[in-house]
mmCIF file of C-alpha atoms in Angstrom:
data_model
loop_
_atom_site.group_PDB
_atom_site.id
_atom_site.type_symbol
_atom_site.label_atom_id
_atom_site.label_comp_id
_atom_site.label_asym_id
_atom_site.label_seq_id
_atom_site.Cartn_x
_atom_site.Cartn_y
_atom_site.Cartn_z
ATOM 1 C CA ARG M 149 -9.664 -16.661 5.006
ATOM 2 C CA LYS M 150 -7.981 -13.244 4.104
ATOM 3 C CA GLU M 151 -5.491 -11.609 6.603
ATOM 4 C CA VAL M 152 -7.437 -8.130 6.289
ATOM 5 C CA GLU M 153 -10.429 -8.098 4.869
ATOM 6 C CA GLN M 154 -12.645 -4.946 3.600
ATOM 7 C CA ASP M 155 -15.922 -4.840 1.689
ATOM 8 C CA PRO M 156 -14.810 -3.768 -2.114
ATOM 9 C CA GLY M 157 -18.360 -1.467 -2.404
ATOM 10 C CA PRO M 158 -18.692 0.023 -4.376
ATOM 11 C CA PHE M 159 -20.639 3.056 -1.583
ATOM 12 C CA ASN M 160 -22.732 5.194 -3.949
ATOM 13 C CA VAL M 161 -23.386 7.897 -1.270
ATOM 14 C CA PRO M 162 -25.038 11.684 -2.250
ATOM 15 C CA GLU M 163 -22.835 14.650 -1.409
ATOM 16 C CA GLY M 164 -23.067 15.548 2.546
ATOM 17 C CA ALA M 165 -23.890 12.290 3.645
ATOM 18 C CA THR M 166 -22.371 10.137 6.361
ATOM 19 C CA VAL M 167 -20.564 6.912 5.577
ATOM 20 C CA ALA M 168 -18.764 4.231 7.363
ATOM 21 C CA PHE M 169 -16.764 1.623 6.131
ATOM 22 C CA ASN M 170 -15.009 -1.584 8.552
ATOM 23 C CA CYS M 171 -11.916 -4.021 8.255
ATOM 24 C CA THR M 172 -11.556 -6.892 10.058
ATOM 25 C CA TYR M 173 -8.183 -8.439 10.646
ATOM 26 C CA SER M 174 -7.148 -11.915 11.949
ATOM 27 C CA ASN M 175 -3.767 -11.874 13.626
ATOM 28 C CA SER M 176 -4.166 -10.681 17.005
ATOM 29 C CA ALA M 177 -0.504 -9.402 17.046
ATOM 30 C CA SER M 178 -1.710 -6.746 14.465
ATOM 31 C CA GLN M 179 0.201 -3.531 16.397
ATOM 32 C CA SER M 180 -0.565 -1.047 14.265
ATOM 33 C CA PHE M 181 -2.934 0.024 11.661
ATOM 34 C CA PHE M 182 -3.837 2.589 9.141
ATOM 35 C CA TRP M 183 -6.351 4.258 6.584
ATOM 36 C CA TYR M 184 -4.866 4.521 3.468
ATOM 37 C CA ARG M 185 -6.814 6.016 0.343
ATOM 38 C CA GLN M 186 -5.855 5.269 -3.266
ATOM 39 C CA ASP M 187 -7.116 7.315 -6.333
ATOM 40 C CA CYS M 188 -7.717 5.535 -9.641
ATOM 41 C CA ARG M 189 -4.255 4.660 -11.031
ATOM 42 C CA LYS M 190 -2.634 6.584 -8.658
ATOM 43 C CA GLU M 191 -0.065 5.520 -5.213
ATOM 44 C CA PRO M 192 -1.728 4.763 -2.098
ATOM 45 C CA LYS M 193 -1.470 7.844 0.258
ATOM 46 C CA LEU M 194 -1.948 7.534 4.277
ATOM 47 C CA LEU M 195 -5.106 9.615 5.071
ATOM 48 C CA MET M 196 -4.732 8.588 9.111
ATOM 49 C CA SER M 197 -2.804 6.144 11.391
ATOM 50 C CA VAL M 198 -5.422 4.710 13.741
ATOM 51 C CA TYR M 199 -4.845 4.570 17.393
ATOM 52 C CA SER M 200 -6.253 2.792 20.075
ATOM 53 C CA SER M 201 -8.044 5.118 21.803
ATOM 54 C CA GLY M 202 -10.093 6.668 18.320
ATOM 55 C CA ASN M 203 -8.911 9.808 16.319
ATOM 56 C CA GLU M 204 -10.747 11.953 14.761
ATOM 57 C CA ASP M 205 -8.839 14.741 11.437
ATOM 58 C CA GLY M 206 -11.044 17.247 10.188
ATOM 59 C CA ARG M 207 -14.228 14.934 8.616
ATOM 60 C CA PHE M 208 -12.597 11.988 9.078
ATOM 61 C CA THR M 209 -12.841 9.318 11.998
ATOM 62 C CA ALA M 210 -10.796 5.952 12.906
ATOM 63 C CA GLN M 211 -11.678 3.882 15.205
ATOM 64 C CA LEU M 212 -9.736 0.424 16.677
ATOM 65 C CA ASN M 213 -11.784 -2.514 18.401
ATOM 66 C CA ARG M 214 -8.783 -4.810 19.445
ATOM 67 C CA ALA M 215 -11.109 -7.182 21.365
ATOM 68 C CA SER M 216 -13.137 -7.279 18.049
ATOM 69 C CA GLN M 217 -10.187 -7.065 15.641
ATOM 70 C CA TYR M 218 -11.940 -4.737 13.666
ATOM 71 C CA ILE M 219 -11.451 -1.228 12.209
ATOM 72 C CA SER M 220 -13.734 1.619 11.058
ATOM 73 C CA LEU M 221 -13.262 4.979 9.238
ATOM 74 C CA LEU M 222 -16.320 7.579 8.889
ATOM 75 C CA ILE M 223 -16.648 10.367 6.959
ATOM 76 C CA ARG M 224 -19.069 12.726 7.509
ATOM 77 C CA ASP M 225 -20.442 15.491 5.046
ATOM 78 C CA SER M 226 -19.072 13.367 2.136
ATOM 79 C CA LYS M 227 -17.270 15.866 -0.810
ATOM 80 C CA LEU M 228 -17.183 14.896 -4.477
ATOM 81 C CA SER M 229 -13.160 14.847 -3.856
ATOM 82 C CA ASP M 230 -13.555 11.588 -1.242
ATOM 83 C CA SER M 231 -14.243 9.296 -4.173
ATOM 84 C CA ALA M 232 -11.685 7.001 -3.920
ATOM 85 C CA THR M 233 -10.600 3.390 -2.862
ATOM 86 C CA TYR M 234 -9.582 3.668 0.575
ATOM 87 C CA LEU M 235 -7.307 0.971 2.138
ATOM 88 C CA CYS M 236 -7.335 -1.149 5.465
ATOM 89 C CA VAL M 237 -3.538 -1.126 6.614
ATOM 90 C CA VAL M 238 -2.014 -3.559 9.411
ATOM 91 C CA ASN M 239 1.256 -3.693 10.700
ATOM 92 C CA ILE M 240 1.986 -7.255 12.146
ATOM 93 C CA ARG M 241 5.238 -6.448 14.946
ATOM 94 C CA ASN M 242 8.042 -8.212 12.561
ATOM 95 C CA ALA M 243 11.519 -7.436 11.779
ATOM 96 C CA GLY M 244 10.543 -6.031 8.633
ATOM 97 C CA ASN M 245 7.491 -3.802 9.789
ATOM 98 C CA MET M 246 5.783 -5.055 6.563
ATOM 99 C CA LEU M 247 2.097 -4.123 6.195
ATOM 100 C CA THR M 248 -0.525 -6.017 5.354
ATOM 101 C CA PHE M 249 -3.273 -4.268 3.120
ATOM 102 C CA GLY M 250 -6.771 -5.442 2.759
ATOM 103 C CA GLY M 251 -8.469 -5.489 -0.607
ATOM 104 C CA GLY M 252 -9.926 -2.141 -0.862
ATOM 105 C CA THR M 253 -13.554 -0.022 -0.386
ATOM 106 C CA ARG M 254 -14.405 1.754 -3.133
ATOM 107 C CA LEU M 255 -16.553 5.035 -2.291
ATOM 108 C CA MET M 256 -18.341 6.898 -5.144
ATOM 109 C CA VAL M 257 -19.213 10.300 -4.315
ATOM 110 C CA LYS M 258 -22.665 12.061 -5.955
ATOM 111 C CA PRO M 259 -23.758 15.250 -6.939
ATOM 112 C CA ASN V 227 12.665 17.077 -1.780
ATOM 113 C CA ALA V 228 11.395 14.336 -4.528
ATOM 114 C CA GLY V 229 10.484 11.805 -1.709
ATOM 115 C CA VAL V 230 9.941 7.893 -3.626
ATOM 116 C CA THR V 231 10.526 7.632 -7.235
ATOM 117 C CA GLN V 232 10.067 4.863 -9.372
ATOM 118 C CA THR V 233 11.074 4.327 -13.155
ATOM 119 C CA PRO V 234 10.177 3.725 -15.618
ATOM 120 C CA LYS V 235 6.469 4.906 -15.569
ATOM 121 C CA PHE V 236 5.417 2.516 -18.332
ATOM 122 C CA ARG V 237 7.363 0.282 -20.080
ATOM 123 C CA VAL V 238 6.057 -2.914 -22.636
ATOM 124 C CA LEU V 239 7.618 -6.219 -22.733
ATOM 125 C CA LYS V 240 7.551 -9.215 -24.700
ATOM 126 C CA THR V 241 7.653 -13.132 -22.939
ATOM 127 C CA GLY V 242 11.107 -13.774 -21.711
ATOM 128 C CA GLN V 243 12.640 -10.275 -21.859
ATOM 129 C CA SER V 244 14.385 -8.888 -19.024
ATOM 130 C CA MET V 245 14.336 -5.740 -16.884
ATOM 131 C CA THR V 246 14.600 -3.926 -14.075
ATOM 132 C CA LEU V 247 12.642 -1.410 -11.764
ATOM 133 C CA LEU V 248 14.437 1.301 -9.586
ATOM 134 C CA CYS V 249 12.735 2.817 -7.087
ATOM 135 C CA ALA V 250 15.135 6.092 -4.894
ATOM 136 C CA GLN V 251 14.007 7.599 -2.249
ATOM 137 C CA ASP V 252 16.115 10.468 -0.613
ATOM 138 C CA MET V 253 14.359 10.484 3.126
ATOM 139 C CA ASN V 254 17.727 8.325 4.667
ATOM 140 C CA HIS V 255 14.737 5.623 4.835
ATOM 141 C CA GLU V 256 16.165 2.492 5.915
ATOM 142 C CA TYR V 257 12.985 0.162 4.694
ATOM 143 C CA MET V 258 12.169 -0.143 1.453
ATOM 144 C CA TYR V 259 9.417 -2.729 -0.497
ATOM 145 C CA TRP V 260 8.267 -3.627 -3.469
ATOM 146 C CA TYR V 261 5.086 -4.616 -4.239
ATOM 147 C CA ARG V 262 2.508 -5.427 -7.432
ATOM 148 C CA GLN V 263 -1.221 -4.353 -7.537
ATOM 149 C CA ASP V 264 -3.583 -6.276 -9.687
ATOM 150 C CA PRO V 265 -6.964 -5.148 -10.319
ATOM 151 C CA GLY V 266 -9.443 -5.713 -7.263
ATOM 152 C CA MET V 267 -7.213 -6.858 -5.320
ATOM 153 C CA GLY V 268 -4.831 -5.642 -2.376
ATOM 154 C CA LEU V 269 -0.942 -4.243 -2.949
ATOM 155 C CA ARG V 270 1.137 -7.778 -2.233
ATOM 156 C CA LEU V 271 4.464 -7.383 -1.209
ATOM 157 C CA ILE V 272 6.915 -9.293 -3.810
ATOM 158 C CA HIS V 273 10.223 -8.398 -1.879
ATOM 159 C CA TYR V 274 11.725 -5.979 1.177
ATOM 160 C CA SER V 275 14.778 -5.124 2.409
ATOM 161 C CA VAL V 276 15.433 -3.520 5.633
ATOM 162 C CA GLY V 277 19.005 -2.025 5.203
ATOM 163 C CA GLU V 278 21.714 -1.343 2.538
ATOM 164 C CA GLY V 279 22.924 -4.524 1.664
ATOM 165 C CA THR V 280 20.236 -6.790 2.861
ATOM 166 C CA THR V 281 16.567 -8.117 1.323
ATOM 167 C CA ALA V 282 13.855 -10.723 1.957
ATOM 168 C CA LYS V 283 11.117 -12.463 0.236
ATOM 169 C CA GLY V 284 7.521 -11.407 0.616
ATOM 170 C CA GLU V 285 4.201 -12.860 -0.023
ATOM 171 C CA VAL V 286 4.925 -13.572 -3.817
ATOM 172 C CA PRO V 287 8.666 -13.780 -4.434
ATOM 173 C CA ASP V 288 8.528 -15.800 -7.682
ATOM 174 C CA GLY V 289 9.858 -14.649 -10.654
ATOM 175 C CA TYR V 290 11.550 -11.774 -8.843
ATOM 176 C CA ASN V 291 15.304 -10.579 -7.756
ATOM 177 C CA VAL V 292 16.317 -7.413 -5.608
ATOM 178 C CA SER V 293 19.035 -5.799 -4.972
ATOM 179 C CA ARG V 294 19.553 -3.066 -2.409
ATOM 180 C CA LEU V 295 23.441 -1.976 -2.772
ATOM 181 C CA LYS V 296 22.702 1.647 -2.169
ATOM 182 C CA LYS V 297 20.442 2.657 1.304
ATOM 183 C CA GLN V 298 18.341 5.111 -1.545
ATOM 184 C CA ASN V 299 18.025 2.660 -4.007
ATOM 185 C CA PHE V 300 16.422 -1.028 -4.294
ATOM 186 C CA LEU V 301 15.572 -2.422 -7.827
ATOM 187 C CA LEU V 302 13.225 -5.372 -8.836
ATOM 188 C CA GLY V 303 14.747 -6.981 -11.484
ATOM 189 C CA LEU V 304 12.338 -9.688 -13.786
ATOM 190 C CA GLU V 305 14.826 -12.027 -15.429
ATOM 191 C CA SER V 306 12.304 -14.038 -17.800
ATOM 192 C CA ALA V 307 9.292 -11.930 -17.931
ATOM 193 C CA ALA V 308 5.792 -13.727 -17.692
ATOM 194 C CA PRO V 309 2.587 -12.361 -18.818
ATOM 195 C CA SER V 310 1.422 -12.951 -15.092
ATOM 196 C CA GLN V 311 3.988 -10.507 -14.024
ATOM 197 C CA THR V 312 1.551 -7.870 -15.839
ATOM 198 C CA SER V 313 1.018 -5.332 -13.262
ATOM 199 C CA VAL V 314 1.328 -2.081 -11.553
ATOM 200 C CA TYR V 315 4.231 -2.118 -9.541
ATOM 201 C CA PHE V 316 4.589 -0.432 -6.515
ATOM 202 C CA CYS V 317 7.528 1.084 -4.723
ATOM 203 C CA ALA V 318 7.136 2.410 -0.806
ATOM 204 C CA SER V 319 10.005 3.402 2.442
ATOM 205 C CA VAL V 320 9.856 3.916 5.746
ATOM 206 C CA ARG V 321 12.303 5.077 8.372
ATOM 207 C CA ASP V 322 12.326 2.529 10.447
ATOM 208 C CA GLY V 323 9.827 1.352 13.464
ATOM 209 C CA ILE V 324 6.510 -0.100 13.336
ATOM 210 C CA ASN V 325 4.200 2.989 13.824
ATOM 211 C CA GLN V 326 5.070 4.663 10.713
ATOM 212 C CA PRO V 327 3.610 4.620 7.686
ATOM 213 C CA GLN V 328 4.772 3.752 4.324
ATOM 214 C CA HIS V 329 5.411 6.689 1.684
ATOM 215 C CA PHE V 330 5.135 5.130 -1.846
ATOM 216 C CA GLY V 331 6.367 5.588 -5.563
ATOM 217 C CA ASP V 332 3.813 6.395 -8.108
ATOM 218 C CA GLY V 333 3.973 3.162 -9.543
ATOM 219 C CA THR V 334 5.452 1.428 -12.695
ATOM 220 C CA ARG V 335 2.510 -0.019 -15.035
ATOM 221 C CA LEU V 336 4.535 -3.150 -16.962
ATOM 222 C CA SER V 337 2.544 -5.006 -19.403
ATOM 223 C CA ILE V 338 4.269 -8.612 -20.829
ATOM 224 C CA LEU V 339 2.838 -9.654 -24.380
#
């Protein structure tokens, strides 16, 4: 079983739609959580951190459920520019501050 | 402020050749990392460093060596390149602390023929 699992998609949605991605992690010692965005052939870029109480940044909402060990990302009012791969990332408390990446979920927003 | 810079951006090697990838950061970050990303897969950690003069193995270290002689630079070496090392390589850094996200360079695309 992978440490961080995501549905690879692709999720094909029309502009303006609301779309949600889930991610599950296996290590209960995981301490911090992030969503990164990666455009084709580009480097991953931080989209948002995920806090225990849930957090929102404009059209993006992230939720964390520690009991069930999953993280979610909700995108409202999808834009064409949201088309990308979304990476779920988990940090287990360790000396190297190492991150474990999910395989990513691909989103394609159509006109 | 350049952030994390990787050189070269692209390289084609023949099997058995050696090369070094350079990662430089100007943010005074303590921790630096080398990842590889293959089609359809997430990023996998090759080696990392928690400070100048230190290195440690990640998930997929075989066939690679690293050095962190200066705080701002983290070098990844391939002593004898193999086709299985064809990949996109990303370097990342973080100041310190567990709750901080990593900052990535824009990648090196390496092909081994």
